[in-house]
PDB file of C-alpha atoms in Angstrom:
ATOM      1  CA  MET K  93     140.598  95.589 101.695  1.00  0.00           C
ATOM      2  CA  LYS K  94     139.868  96.219  98.030  1.00  0.00           C
ATOM      3  CA  PRO K  95     136.526  97.972  97.442  1.00  0.00           C
ATOM      4  CA  GLY K  96     134.361  97.608  94.362  1.00  0.00           C
ATOM      5  CA  ILE K  97     130.951  98.845  93.234  1.00  0.00           C
ATOM      6  CA  LEU K  98     128.149  96.944  91.525  1.00  0.00           C
ATOM      7  CA  VAL K  99     125.355  99.081  90.049  1.00  0.00           C
ATOM      8  CA  ILE K 100     122.196  97.103  89.321  1.00  0.00           C
ATOM      9  CA  SER K 101     119.362  98.256  87.080  1.00  0.00           C
ATOM     10  CA  HIS K 102     116.408  96.383  85.640  1.00  0.00           C
ATOM     11  CA  GLY K 103     117.534  95.668  82.085  1.00  0.00           C
ATOM     12  CA  SER K 104     115.743  95.900  78.760  1.00  0.00           C
ATOM     13  CA  ARG K 105     115.623  94.284  75.332  1.00  0.00           C
ATOM     14  CA  GLU K 106     116.163  97.762  73.882  1.00  0.00           C
ATOM     15  CA  GLU K 107     119.883  98.355  73.322  1.00  0.00           C
ATOM     16  CA  ALA K 108     119.373 102.114  73.574  1.00  0.00           C
ATOM     17  CA  TRP K 109     117.946 101.685  77.090  1.00  0.00           C
ATOM     18  CA  VAL K 110     120.979  99.673  78.203  1.00  0.00           C
ATOM     19  CA  LYS K 111     123.366 102.177  76.614  1.00  0.00           C
ATOM     20  CA  LEU K 112     121.776 105.114  78.427  1.00  0.00           C
ATOM     21  CA  VAL K 113     122.275 103.373  81.767  1.00  0.00           C
ATOM     22  CA  ASP K 114     125.845 102.301  80.952  1.00  0.00           C
ATOM     23  CA  ASP K 115     126.784 105.791  79.754  1.00  0.00           C
ATOM     24  CA  ALA K 116     125.426 107.412  82.924  1.00  0.00           C
ATOM     25  CA  ILE K 117     127.390 104.995  85.125  1.00  0.00           C
ATOM     26  CA  THR K 118     130.567 105.543  83.095  1.00  0.00           C
ATOM     27  CA  ARG K 119     130.317 109.317  83.430  1.00  0.00           C
ATOM     28  CA  ALA K 120     129.482 109.082  87.143  1.00  0.00           C
ATOM     29  CA  ALA K 121     132.540 106.871  87.667  1.00  0.00           C
ATOM     30  CA  ALA K 122     134.799 109.639  86.304  1.00  0.00           C
ATOM     31  CA  SER K 123     134.696 111.344  89.703  1.00  0.00           C
ATOM     32  CA  PRO K 124     138.262 111.673  91.095  1.00  0.00           C
ATOM     33  CA  ARG K 125     137.271 109.692  94.199  1.00  0.00           C
ATOM     34  CA  LEU K 126     136.137 106.773  92.060  1.00  0.00           C
ATOM     35  CA  LEU K 127     138.842 106.656  89.385  1.00  0.00           C
ATOM     36  CA  HIS K 128     140.693 103.633  90.786  1.00  0.00           C
ATOM     37  CA  ILE K 129     137.634 101.764  92.039  1.00  0.00           C
ATOM     38  CA  PRO K 130     136.398  98.771  90.002  1.00  0.00           C
ATOM     39  CA  ILE K 131     132.810  99.563  88.971  1.00  0.00           C
ATOM     40  CA  VAL K 132     130.520  97.204  87.065  1.00  0.00           C
ATOM     41  CA  SER K 133     127.073  97.846  85.594  1.00  0.00           C
ATOM     42  CA  SER K 134     124.815  94.794  85.759  1.00  0.00           C
ATOM     43  CA  PHE K 135     121.158  93.997  85.192  1.00  0.00           C
ATOM     44  CA  LEU K 136     118.401  92.130  87.000  1.00  0.00           C
ATOM     45  CA  GLU K 137     117.274  90.350  83.843  1.00  0.00           C
ATOM     46  CA  ILE K 138     117.284  90.166  80.047  1.00  0.00           C
ATOM     47  CA  VAL K 139     120.823  91.436  79.294  1.00  0.00           C
ATOM     48  CA  GLU K 140     122.674  88.190  78.612  1.00  0.00           C
ATOM     49  CA  GLY K 141     126.165  87.914  80.074  1.00  0.00           C
ATOM     50  CA  ARG K 142     125.639  90.966  82.286  1.00  0.00           C
ATOM     51  CA  LEU K 143     123.350  89.681  84.998  1.00  0.00           C
ATOM     52  CA  ILE K 144     124.009  90.268  88.693  1.00  0.00           C
ATOM     53  CA  GLN K 145     126.046  87.119  89.256  1.00  0.00           C
ATOM     54  CA  ASP K 146     128.156  88.022  86.203  1.00  0.00           C
ATOM     55  CA  GLY K 147     128.886  91.394  87.808  1.00  0.00           C
ATOM     56  CA  ILE K 148     129.791  89.844  91.157  1.00  0.00           C
ATOM     57  CA  ASP K 149     132.144  87.405  89.460  1.00  0.00           C
ATOM     58  CA  ALA K 150     133.793  90.140  87.393  1.00  0.00           C
ATOM     59  CA  LEU K 151     134.517  92.239  90.469  1.00  0.00           C
ATOM     60  CA  GLU K 152     135.746  89.359  92.617  1.00  0.00           C
ATOM     61  CA  ASN K 153     138.012  88.262  89.749  1.00  0.00           C
ATOM     62  CA  GLN K 154     139.596  91.707  90.080  1.00  0.00           C
ATOM     63  CA  GLY K 155     140.311  91.008  93.737  1.00  0.00           C
ATOM     64  CA  VAL K 156     137.416  92.948  95.251  1.00  0.00           C
ATOM     65  CA  THR K 157     136.921  92.044  98.913  1.00  0.00           C
ATOM     66  CA  ASP K 158     134.332  94.668  99.914  1.00  0.00           C
ATOM     67  CA  LEU K 159     131.388  95.349  97.634  1.00  0.00           C
ATOM     68  CA  PHE K 160     128.955  98.249  97.551  1.00  0.00           C
ATOM     69  CA  VAL K 161     125.768  97.275  95.712  1.00  0.00           C
ATOM     70  CA  LEU K 162     123.732 100.195  94.377  1.00  0.00           C
ATOM     71  CA  PRO K 163     120.183  99.556  93.102  1.00  0.00           C
ATOM     72  CA  LEU K 164     119.465 101.989  90.252  1.00  0.00           C
ATOM     73  CA  PHE K 165     115.696 101.836  90.699  1.00  0.00           C
ATOM     74  CA  ILE K 166     113.083 104.547  91.159  1.00  0.00           C
ATOM     75  CA  SER K 167     111.541 103.464  94.459  1.00  0.00           C
ATOM     76  CA  SER K 168     112.278 101.541  97.624  1.00  0.00           C
ATOM     77  CA  GLY K 169     108.787 100.173  97.046  1.00  0.00           C
ATOM     78  CA  SER K 170     110.103  98.117  94.142  1.00  0.00           C
ATOM     79  CA  THR K 171     109.839  94.402  94.860  1.00  0.00           C
ATOM     80  CA  HIS K 172     112.988  94.014  92.749  1.00  0.00           C
ATOM     81  CA  VAL K 173     115.024  96.041  95.261  1.00  0.00           C
ATOM     82  CA  ASP K 174     113.938  93.678  98.018  1.00  0.00           C
ATOM     83  CA  GLU K 175     114.517  90.465  96.027  1.00  0.00           C
ATOM     84  CA  ILE K 176     118.034  91.632  95.144  1.00  0.00           C
ATOM     85  CA  GLY K 177     118.669  92.262  98.835  1.00  0.00           C
ATOM     86  CA  GLN K 178     117.326  88.801  99.683  1.00  0.00           C
ATOM     87  CA  ALA K 179     119.712  87.225  97.175  1.00  0.00           C
ATOM     88  CA  PHE K 180     122.643  88.955  98.891  1.00  0.00           C
ATOM     89  CA  GLY K 181     121.486  87.592 102.245  1.00  0.00           C
ATOM     90  CA  PHE K 182     119.856  90.718 103.679  1.00  0.00           C
ATOM     91  CA  PRO K 183     116.607  90.497 105.696  1.00  0.00           C
ATOM     92  CA  TRP K 184     113.373  90.276 103.736  1.00  0.00           C
ATOM     93  CA  LEU K 185     111.076  93.297 103.803  1.00  0.00           C
ATOM     94  CA  THR K 186     107.992  91.029 103.759  1.00  0.00           C
ATOM     95  CA  ASP K 187     107.333  87.331 103.283  1.00  0.00           C
ATOM     96  CA  LEU K 188     107.226  87.839  99.489  1.00  0.00           C
ATOM     97  CA  GLU K 189     110.014  85.625  98.191  1.00  0.00           C
ATOM     98  CA  GLY K 190     112.018  86.633  95.125  1.00  0.00           C
ATOM     99  CA  ASP K 191     113.182  84.148  92.512  1.00  0.00           C
ATOM    100  CA  LEU K 192     116.879  85.043  92.305  1.00  0.00           C
ATOM    101  CA  GLY K 193     118.041  82.413  94.777  1.00  0.00           C
ATOM    102  CA  ILE K 194     121.234  83.243  96.686  1.00  0.00           C
ATOM    103  CA  PHE K 195     124.203  84.811  94.923  1.00  0.00           C
ATOM    104  CA  ARG K 196     127.695  83.338  95.117  1.00  0.00           C
ATOM    105  CA  VAL K 197     129.627  86.110  96.790  1.00  0.00           C
ATOM    106  CA  ALA K 198     132.670  86.032  99.058  1.00  0.00           C
ATOM    107  CA  ALA K 199     133.036  89.790  99.485  1.00  0.00           C
ATOM    108  CA  ASN K 200     131.656  91.794 102.379  1.00  0.00           C
ATOM    109  CA  VAL K 201     128.526  93.470 100.964  1.00  0.00           C
ATOM    110  CA  VAL K 202     126.911  96.816 101.786  1.00  0.00           C
ATOM    111  CA  TYR K 203     123.557  97.545 100.117  1.00  0.00           C
ATOM    112  CA  GLY K 204     122.517 101.011  98.945  1.00  0.00           C
ATOM    113  CA  GLU K 205     119.169 102.741  98.427  1.00  0.00           C
ATOM    114  CA  PRO K 206     117.153 103.605  95.301  1.00  0.00           C
ATOM    115  CA  ILE K 207     116.208 107.131  94.182  1.00  0.00           C
ATOM    116  CA  ASP K 208     112.886 107.712  96.033  1.00  0.00           C
ATOM    117  CA  ASP K 209     112.340 111.487  96.604  1.00  0.00           C
ATOM    118  CA  ASP K 210     115.896 112.715  96.022  1.00  0.00           C
ATOM    119  CA  PRO K 211     115.912 116.566  95.741  1.00  0.00           C
ATOM    120  CA  GLU K 212     118.202 116.602  92.692  1.00  0.00           C
ATOM    121  CA  ILE K 213     115.872 114.236  90.848  1.00  0.00           C
ATOM    122  CA  ALA K 214     112.967 116.550  91.663  1.00  0.00           C
ATOM    123  CA  GLU K 215     114.919 119.347  89.959  1.00  0.00           C
ATOM    124  CA  LEU K 216     115.458 117.094  86.947  1.00  0.00           C
ATOM    125  CA  LEU K 217     111.728 116.383  86.688  1.00  0.00           C
ATOM    126  CA  ALA K 218     110.986 120.093  86.989  1.00  0.00           C
ATOM    127  CA  ALA K 219     113.266 120.755  84.021  1.00  0.00           C
ATOM    128  CA  ASN K 220     111.668 117.901  82.048  1.00  0.00           C
ATOM    129  CA  ILE K 221     108.185 119.396  82.257  1.00  0.00           C
ATOM    130  CA  ALA K 222     109.080 123.099  82.051  1.00  0.00           C
ATOM    131  CA  GLU K 223     108.233 123.243  78.331  1.00  0.00           C
ATOM    132  CA  LEU K 224     104.711 122.021  79.073  1.00  0.00           C
ATOM    133  CA  SER K 225     103.903 124.756  81.565  1.00  0.00           C
ATOM    134  CA  GLU K 226     102.116 128.016  80.753  1.00  0.00           C
ATOM    135  CA  VAL K 227     100.461 129.370  83.912  1.00  0.00           C
ATOM    136  CA  ARG K 228     101.749 127.367  86.846  1.00  0.00           C
ATOM    137  CA  GLU K 229      99.251 128.596  89.419  1.00  0.00           C
ATOM    138  CA  LYS K 230      96.538 127.052  87.215  1.00  0.00           C
ATOM    139  CA  GLU K 231      98.369 123.766  86.627  1.00  0.00           C
ATOM    140  CA  ALA K 232      98.395 120.517  88.572  1.00  0.00           C
ATOM    141  CA  LEU K 233     100.900 117.680  88.363  1.00  0.00           C
ATOM    142  CA  LEU K 234     100.162 113.976  88.104  1.00  0.00           C
ATOM    143  CA  LEU K 235     103.221 111.854  88.805  1.00  0.00           C
ATOM    144  CA  ILE K 236     102.941 108.360  87.356  1.00  0.00           C
ATOM    145  CA  GLY K 237     105.222 105.534  88.475  1.00  0.00           C
ATOM    146  CA  HIS K 238     105.247 101.785  88.014  1.00  0.00           C
ATOM    147  CA  GLY K 239     104.009 101.077  91.525  1.00  0.00           C
ATOM    148  CA  SER K 240     103.170  97.809  93.273  1.00  0.00           C
ATOM    149  CA  LYS K 241      99.979  96.263  94.600  1.00  0.00           C
ATOM    150  CA  GLU K 242     101.842  94.215  97.209  1.00  0.00           C
ATOM    151  CA  PRO K 243     101.373  95.231 100.859  1.00  0.00           C
ATOM    152  CA  VAL K 244     104.263  97.291 102.304  1.00  0.00           C
ATOM    153  CA  PHE K 245     105.709  97.863  98.822  1.00  0.00           C
ATOM    154  CA  HIS K 246     102.551  99.728  97.800  1.00  0.00           C
ATOM    155  CA  GLU K 247     102.817 101.944 100.867  1.00  0.00           C
ATOM    156  CA  ARG K 248     106.487 102.650 100.156  1.00  0.00           C
ATOM    157  CA  TRP K 249     105.609 103.713  96.630  1.00  0.00           C
ATOM    158  CA  GLN K 250     102.873 105.934  98.077  1.00  0.00           C
ATOM    159  CA  ALA K 251     105.230 107.632 100.494  1.00  0.00           C
ATOM    160  CA  GLY K 252     107.929 108.255  97.909  1.00  0.00           C
ATOM    161  CA  LEU K 253     105.525 109.552  95.249  1.00  0.00           C
ATOM    162  CA  THR K 254     103.863 111.869  97.760  1.00  0.00           C
ATOM    163  CA  LYS K 255     107.168 113.387  98.901  1.00  0.00           C
ATOM    164  CA  LEU K 256     108.554 113.689  95.384  1.00  0.00           C
ATOM    165  CA  GLY K 257     105.334 115.303  94.159  1.00  0.00           C
ATOM    166  CA  GLU K 258     105.463 117.892  96.927  1.00  0.00           C
ATOM    167  CA  ARG K 259     109.103 118.687  96.135  1.00  0.00           C
ATOM    168  CA  LEU K 260     108.217 119.142  92.489  1.00  0.00           C
ATOM    169  CA  ARG K 261     105.127 121.242  93.218  1.00  0.00           C
ATOM    170  CA  ALA K 262     107.085 123.572  95.486  1.00  0.00           C
ATOM    171  CA  LEU K 263     109.977 123.872  93.041  1.00  0.00           C
ATOM    172  CA  GLY K 264     107.768 124.969  90.169  1.00  0.00           C
ATOM    173  CA  GLY K 265     105.033 126.815  92.010  1.00  0.00           C
ATOM    174  CA  TYR K 266     102.322 124.511  90.693  1.00  0.00           C
ATOM    175  CA  LYS K 267      98.837 124.496  92.196  1.00  0.00           C
ATOM    176  CA  ARG K 268      98.912 120.897  93.406  1.00  0.00           C
ATOM    177  CA  ALA K 269     100.574 117.513  92.862  1.00  0.00           C
ATOM    178  CA  GLU K 270      98.914 114.102  92.822  1.00  0.00           C
ATOM    179  CA  TYR K 271     100.238 110.654  91.978  1.00  0.00           C
ATOM    180  CA  ALA K 272      99.095 107.423  90.366  1.00  0.00           C
ATOM    181  CA  MET K 273     100.579 103.968  89.915  1.00  0.00           C
ATOM    182  CA  LEU K 274     100.353 101.747  86.878  1.00  0.00           C
ATOM    183  CA  LEU K 275     100.240  98.762  89.219  1.00  0.00           C
ATOM    184  CA  PRO K 276      97.527  98.811  90.435  1.00  0.00           C
ATOM    185  CA  ASP K 277      95.934 100.617  87.481  1.00  0.00           C
ATOM    186  CA  GLN K 278      95.160 104.045  88.957  1.00  0.00           C
ATOM    187  CA  ALA K 279      96.175 106.545  86.278  1.00  0.00           C
ATOM    188  CA  ALA K 280      92.943 107.162  84.352  1.00  0.00           C
ATOM    189  CA  ALA K 281      90.758 107.239  87.462  1.00  0.00           C
ATOM    190  CA  LYS K 282      93.094 109.658  89.237  1.00  0.00           C
ATOM    191  CA  LEU K 283      93.330 112.008  86.238  1.00  0.00           C
ATOM    192  CA  ALA K 284      89.560 111.977  85.743  1.00  0.00           C
ATOM    193  CA  ALA K 285      89.027 112.724  89.440  1.00  0.00           C
ATOM    194  CA  MET K 286      91.479 115.636  89.299  1.00  0.00           C
ATOM    195  CA  GLN K 287      89.673 117.133  86.302  1.00  0.00           C
ATOM    196  CA  LYS K 288      86.260 116.712  87.907  1.00  0.00           C
ATOM    197  CA  ALA K 289      87.359 118.300  91.193  1.00  0.00           C
ATOM    198  CA  ASN K 290      89.218 121.209  89.570  1.00  0.00           C
ATOM    199  CA  PRO K 291      88.084 121.625  85.944  1.00  0.00           C
ATOM    200  CA  GLU K 292      89.840 124.986  85.674  1.00  0.00           C
ATOM    201  CA  GLU K 293      93.271 123.369  86.158  1.00  0.00           C
ATOM    202  CA  THR K 294      95.430 121.898  83.411  1.00  0.00           C
ATOM    203  CA  VAL K 295      97.084 118.612  84.363  1.00  0.00           C
ATOM    204  CA  ILE K 296     100.702 117.931  83.451  1.00  0.00           C
ATOM    205  CA  VAL K 297     101.582 114.232  83.568  1.00  0.00           C
ATOM    206  CA  VAL K 298     105.079 113.455  84.879  1.00  0.00           C
ATOM    207  CA  PRO K 299     106.423 109.953  84.111  1.00  0.00           C
ATOM    208  CA  LEU K 300     108.825 108.443  86.661  1.00  0.00           C
ATOM    209  CA  PHE K 301     110.961 106.134  84.550  1.00  0.00           C
ATOM    210  CA  LEU K 302     114.713 105.956  84.007  1.00  0.00           C
ATOM    211  CA  SER K 303     114.539 105.802  80.244  1.00  0.00           C
ATOM    212  CA  ARG K 304     112.048 106.233  77.427  1.00  0.00           C
ATOM    213  CA  GLY K 305     110.508 102.976  76.341  1.00  0.00           C
ATOM    214  CA  TYR K 306     107.412 100.820  76.538  1.00  0.00           C
ATOM    215  CA  PHE K 307     105.954 102.460  79.643  1.00  0.00           C
ATOM    216  CA  THR K 308     106.508 106.084  78.625  1.00  0.00           C
ATOM    217  CA  ASN K 309     105.685 105.645  74.933  1.00  0.00           C
ATOM    218  CA  HIS K 310     102.830 103.154  75.098  1.00  0.00           C
ATOM    219  CA  VAL K 311     101.451 102.253  78.512  1.00  0.00           C
ATOM    220  CA  ILE K 312     100.875 105.745  79.931  1.00  0.00           C
ATOM    221  CA  PRO K 313      99.292 107.224  76.749  1.00  0.00           C
ATOM    222  CA  THR K 314      97.108 104.118  76.362  1.00  0.00           C
ATOM    223  CA  ARG K 315      95.913 104.212  79.973  1.00  0.00           C
ATOM    224  CA  LEU K 316      95.043 107.927  79.648  1.00  0.00           C
ATOM    225  CA  GLU K 317      93.414 107.714  76.227  1.00  0.00           C
ATOM    226  CA  GLY K 318      90.439 110.045  75.829  1.00  0.00           C
ATOM    227  CA  LEU K 319      91.454 112.317  78.722  1.00  0.00           C
ATOM    228  CA  SER K 320      92.886 115.834  78.470  1.00  0.00           C
ATOM    229  CA  TYR K 321      96.422 116.436  79.767  1.00  0.00           C
ATOM    230  CA  ARG K 322      99.880 117.661  78.772  1.00  0.00           C
ATOM    231  CA  TYR K 323     102.651 115.130  78.348  1.00  0.00           C
ATOM    232  CA  ASN K 324     106.014 114.842  76.620  1.00  0.00           C
ATOM    233  CA  GLY K 325     107.077 111.376  77.822  1.00  0.00           C
ATOM    234  CA  GLN K 326     110.437 112.708  78.985  1.00  0.00           C
ATOM    235  CA  SER K 327     112.382 110.201  81.095  1.00  0.00           C
ATOM    236  CA  MET K 328     115.224 110.708  83.582  1.00  0.00           C
ATOM    237  CA  LEU K 329     117.986 109.647  81.198  1.00  0.00           C
ATOM    238  CA  PRO K 330     120.071 111.046  79.724  1.00  0.00           C
ATOM    239  CA  SER K 331     120.759 113.689  82.375  1.00  0.00           C
ATOM    240  CA  SER K 332     123.566 115.020  84.525  1.00  0.00           C
ATOM    241  CA  ALA K 333     121.240 114.730  87.544  1.00  0.00           C
ATOM    242  CA  ILE K 334     121.201 110.934  87.402  1.00  0.00           C
ATOM    243  CA  GLU K 335     124.970 110.934  86.895  1.00  0.00           C
ATOM    244  CA  SER K 336     125.369 113.204  89.932  1.00  0.00           C
ATOM    245  CA  TRP K 337     123.053 110.969  91.989  1.00  0.00           C
ATOM    246  CA  LEU K 338     125.107 107.920  90.997  1.00  0.00           C
ATOM    247  CA  THR K 339     128.372 109.649  91.921  1.00  0.00           C
ATOM    248  CA  ARG K 340     127.059 110.720  95.322  1.00  0.00           C
ATOM    249  CA  GLN K 341     125.682 107.295  96.104  1.00  0.00           C
ATOM    250  CA  MET K 342     128.877 105.516  95.064  1.00  0.00           C
ATOM    251  CA  GLU K 343     131.101 107.866  97.057  1.00  0.00           C
ATOM    252  CA  GLU K 344     128.882 107.478 100.124  1.00  0.00           C
ATOM    253  CA  GLY K 345     128.892 103.719  99.566  1.00  0.00           C
ATOM    254  CA  LEU K 346     132.686 103.661  99.728  1.00  0.00           C
ATOM    255  CA  GLN K 347     132.535 105.510 103.041  1.00  0.00           C
ATOM    256  CA  ARG K 348     130.085 102.903 104.346  1.00  0.00           C
ATOM    257  CA  LEU K 349     132.420 100.123 103.223  1.00  0.00           C
ATOM    258  CA  ASN K 350     135.270 101.728 105.162  1.00  0.00           C
ATOM    259  CA  LYS K 351     133.125 101.693 108.293  1.00  0.00           C
ATOM    260  CA  SER K 352     131.743  98.175 107.882  1.00  0.00           C
TER     261      SER K 352
END
């Protein structure tokens, strides 16, 4: 048995986005338990020469026989997480078929889980918005994630956002926490409803994205245009919390490989 780890994230045309992900994986892989384990960072799309099949091939060319696949995505409600699983031969979550086909892979594969409502990530988000807070008992949080309008996936996003929002509210002592998805387009309506119901509260908007980019810099501000809120567009990377999450997941993945 020779274990290996394939970390999969979405990919971007922005080189800075790709570098942030690569740097986090490199630092996470410096854990003593991972030092001699082949680890490859690959992408669902866009990053030429570093797609998922490229990563599989690179690891198997190093002799890897048992492969832990870790999806570096925000939510288990992501359709991408399911289509990646489908392409590795795992059961479909719904009848929604992905377009990745079936990967060429000889290794025994164990599939990991995305971030969802991880407590350490809640602490990271709390630190991200601390500068925006003045009187927390008069402040409400609005978590905004990509979301999905597909049945089952939508409900998974709902569950994860609800749990993460409650963790974040409790951590910071905020008055309340709500959530909205960009798909379907809920953000403006949710923020307006929060302000109408509790006009005395200031709303802090919390973006749930790995890295700054199109969604944090353009989509969220555009969707919320004309409404009053506090926002700094801070993403999850770079941060030691994501690196720690990656390390924990990879170490636990190796344990699962040993048992499989």
